[in-house]
């Protein structure tokens, strides 16, 4: 059983940076792959980035590659998404997810989800 809580969203301007945090409960956080997903109004939920339990392996959507960085600190039971050079098209609710999966960007592979944090990028 894992409970996730996101924070760090807000209203920023084009080119600004934000760091999202995801605090997880449980004693086995390091055994879970963590993913960040986002959903904009009228659009399907999409995978932004994932990181393996050890932090060694990462995946990024083409739309954010080079701008976003996913990381985790297992000692703090916390995952992060550093977002740089933000664009209006990054505006969405961002969700943290966790699951015992490997190398997948599918939302259906993740068993545990946070409630989301709003990121709004103005032009």
CSV table of C-alpha atoms in Angstrom, one decimal:
chain,number,residue,atom,x,y,z
A,1,UNK,CA,0.0,0.0,0.0
A,2,UNK,CA,1.4,3.3,-1.1
A,3,UNK,CA,-0.1,6.8,-0.7
A,4,UNK,CA,1.3,9.7,-2.8
A,5,UNK,CA,1.0,13.4,-2.4
A,6,UNK,CA,2.1,15.9,-5.1
A,7,UNK,CA,3.1,19.5,-4.5
A,8,UNK,CA,4.9,22.3,-6.2
A,9,UNK,CA,2.6,23.3,-8.9
A,10,UNK,CA,1.6,26.9,-9.6
A,11,UNK,CA,1.2,29.7,-12.1
A,12,UNK,CA,4.3,30.7,-14.0
A,13,UNK,CA,5.3,32.4,-17.2
A,14,UNK,CA,6.9,31.0,-20.4
A,15,UNK,CA,10.5,30.1,-19.8
A,16,UNK,CA,10.2,29.7,-16.0
A,17,UNK,CA,11.0,26.7,-13.9
A,18,UNK,CA,9.1,24.6,-11.4
A,19,UNK,CA,10.0,21.6,-9.3
A,20,UNK,CA,7.2,19.1,-8.4
A,21,UNK,CA,7.6,16.9,-5.4
A,22,UNK,CA,5.8,13.6,-4.7
A,23,UNK,CA,6.0,12.3,-1.1
A,24,UNK,CA,5.2,8.6,-0.7
A,25,UNK,CA,4.1,6.6,2.3
A,26,UNK,CA,5.3,3.1,3.0
A,27,UNK,CA,8.5,1.3,3.7
A,28,UNK,CA,9.0,-0.2,0.2
A,29,UNK,CA,9.1,3.0,-1.9
A,30,UNK,CA,12.5,2.0,-3.4
A,31,UNK,CA,10.9,-1.1,-5.0
A,32,UNK,CA,8.5,0.9,-7.1
A,33,UNK,CA,8.9,2.6,-10.4
A,34,UNK,CA,7.7,6.1,-10.3
A,35,UNK,CA,6.1,8.0,-13.1
A,36,UNK,CA,4.8,11.5,-13.8
A,37,UNK,CA,1.7,11.9,-15.9
A,38,UNK,CA,-0.2,15.0,-17.0
A,39,UNK,CA,-3.7,15.7,-18.2
A,40,UNK,CA,-4.8,18.9,-19.9
A,41,UNK,CA,-8.5,19.8,-20.3
A,42,UNK,CA,-10.0,17.8,-23.2
A,43,UNK,CA,-7.0,15.7,-23.6
A,44,UNK,CA,-6.0,12.1,-22.6
A,45,UNK,CA,-3.6,11.5,-19.7
A,46,UNK,CA,-0.1,11.2,-21.0
A,47,UNK,CA,3.2,10.0,-19.5
A,48,UNK,CA,5.8,12.7,-19.0
A,49,UNK,CA,8.6,10.7,-17.4
A,50,UNK,CA,9.4,7.6,-15.4
A,51,UNK,CA,12.3,6.5,-13.2
A,52,UNK,CA,13.2,3.1,-11.9
A,53,UNK,CA,13.3,2.2,-8.2
A,54,UNK,CA,17.0,2.6,-8.1
A,55,UNK,CA,17.0,5.9,-10.0
A,56,UNK,CA,19.2,4.5,-12.6
A,57,UNK,CA,16.9,4.2,-15.6
A,58,UNK,CA,14.7,7.0,-16.9
A,59,UNK,CA,12.2,7.7,-19.6
A,60,UNK,CA,11.0,11.0,-21.1
A,61,UNK,CA,8.3,11.9,-23.5
A,62,UNK,CA,9.7,13.6,-26.6
A,63,UNK,CA,7.8,16.7,-25.8
A,64,UNK,CA,9.7,17.3,-22.6
A,65,UNK,CA,13.1,15.7,-23.3
A,66,UNK,CA,15.9,18.1,-22.5
A,67,UNK,CA,13.7,20.3,-20.4
A,68,UNK,CA,12.4,18.1,-17.7
A,69,UNK,CA,14.4,15.9,-15.3
A,70,UNK,CA,12.9,13.1,-13.1
A,71,UNK,CA,14.7,12.0,-10.0
A,72,UNK,CA,14.0,10.4,-6.6
A,73,UNK,CA,15.4,10.4,-3.1
A,74,UNK,CA,14.5,7.0,-1.6
A,75,UNK,CA,15.8,8.0,1.8
A,76,UNK,CA,13.2,10.7,1.9
A,77,UNK,CA,10.5,8.7,0.1
A,78,UNK,CA,10.2,11.5,-2.4
A,79,UNK,CA,10.2,11.8,-6.1
A,80,UNK,CA,10.8,15.0,-8.1
A,81,UNK,CA,10.1,16.4,-11.5
A,82,UNK,CA,12.3,19.4,-12.4
A,83,UNK,CA,10.6,21.4,-15.2
A,84,UNK,CA,12.7,24.0,-17.0
A,85,UNK,CA,11.9,26.2,-20.0
A,86,UNK,CA,8.2,25.8,-19.4
A,87,UNK,CA,5.8,26.4,-22.3
A,88,UNK,CA,2.1,27.1,-22.4
A,89,UNK,CA,1.6,23.6,-23.8
A,90,UNK,CA,2.9,22.2,-20.5
A,91,UNK,CA,-0.2,23.5,-18.8
A,92,UNK,CA,-1.9,20.5,-17.2
A,93,UNK,CA,-2.7,18.7,-13.9
A,94,UNK,CA,0.4,16.7,-13.1
A,95,UNK,CA,0.0,13.3,-11.3
A,96,UNK,CA,2.6,11.2,-9.6
A,97,UNK,CA,2.2,7.5,-9.9
A,98,UNK,CA,4.0,4.4,-8.6
A,99,UNK,CA,3.9,0.7,-9.5
A,100,UNK,CA,5.9,-2.5,-9.6
A,101,UNK,CA,6.7,-2.1,-13.3
A,102,UNK,CA,9.7,-1.8,-15.6
A,103,UNK,CA,10.2,0.4,-18.6
A,104,UNK,CA,6.6,1.3,-19.3
A,105,UNK,CA,4.9,4.6,-20.0
A,106,UNK,CA,1.4,3.1,-19.8
A,107,UNK,CA,-0.8,4.6,-17.1
A,108,UNK,CA,-2.5,1.2,-16.7
A,109,UNK,CA,0.7,-0.3,-15.3
A,110,UNK,CA,0.7,2.0,-12.2
A,111,UNK,CA,-1.4,1.0,-9.2
A,112,UNK,CA,-1.0,4.0,-7.0
A,113,UNK,CA,-1.8,7.6,-7.9
A,114,UNK,CA,-1.6,11.0,-6.2
A,115,UNK,CA,-4.4,13.6,-6.5
A,116,UNK,CA,-2.5,15.9,-8.9
A,117,UNK,CA,-1.1,19.4,-8.8
A,118,UNK,CA,-2.0,22.2,-11.3
A,119,UNK,CA,0.7,23.7,-13.5
A,120,UNK,CA,-0.3,26.7,-15.5
A,121,UNK,CA,2.1,28.4,-17.9
A,122,UNK,CA,1.1,31.8,-19.3
A,123,UNK,CA,2.5,33.3,-22.4
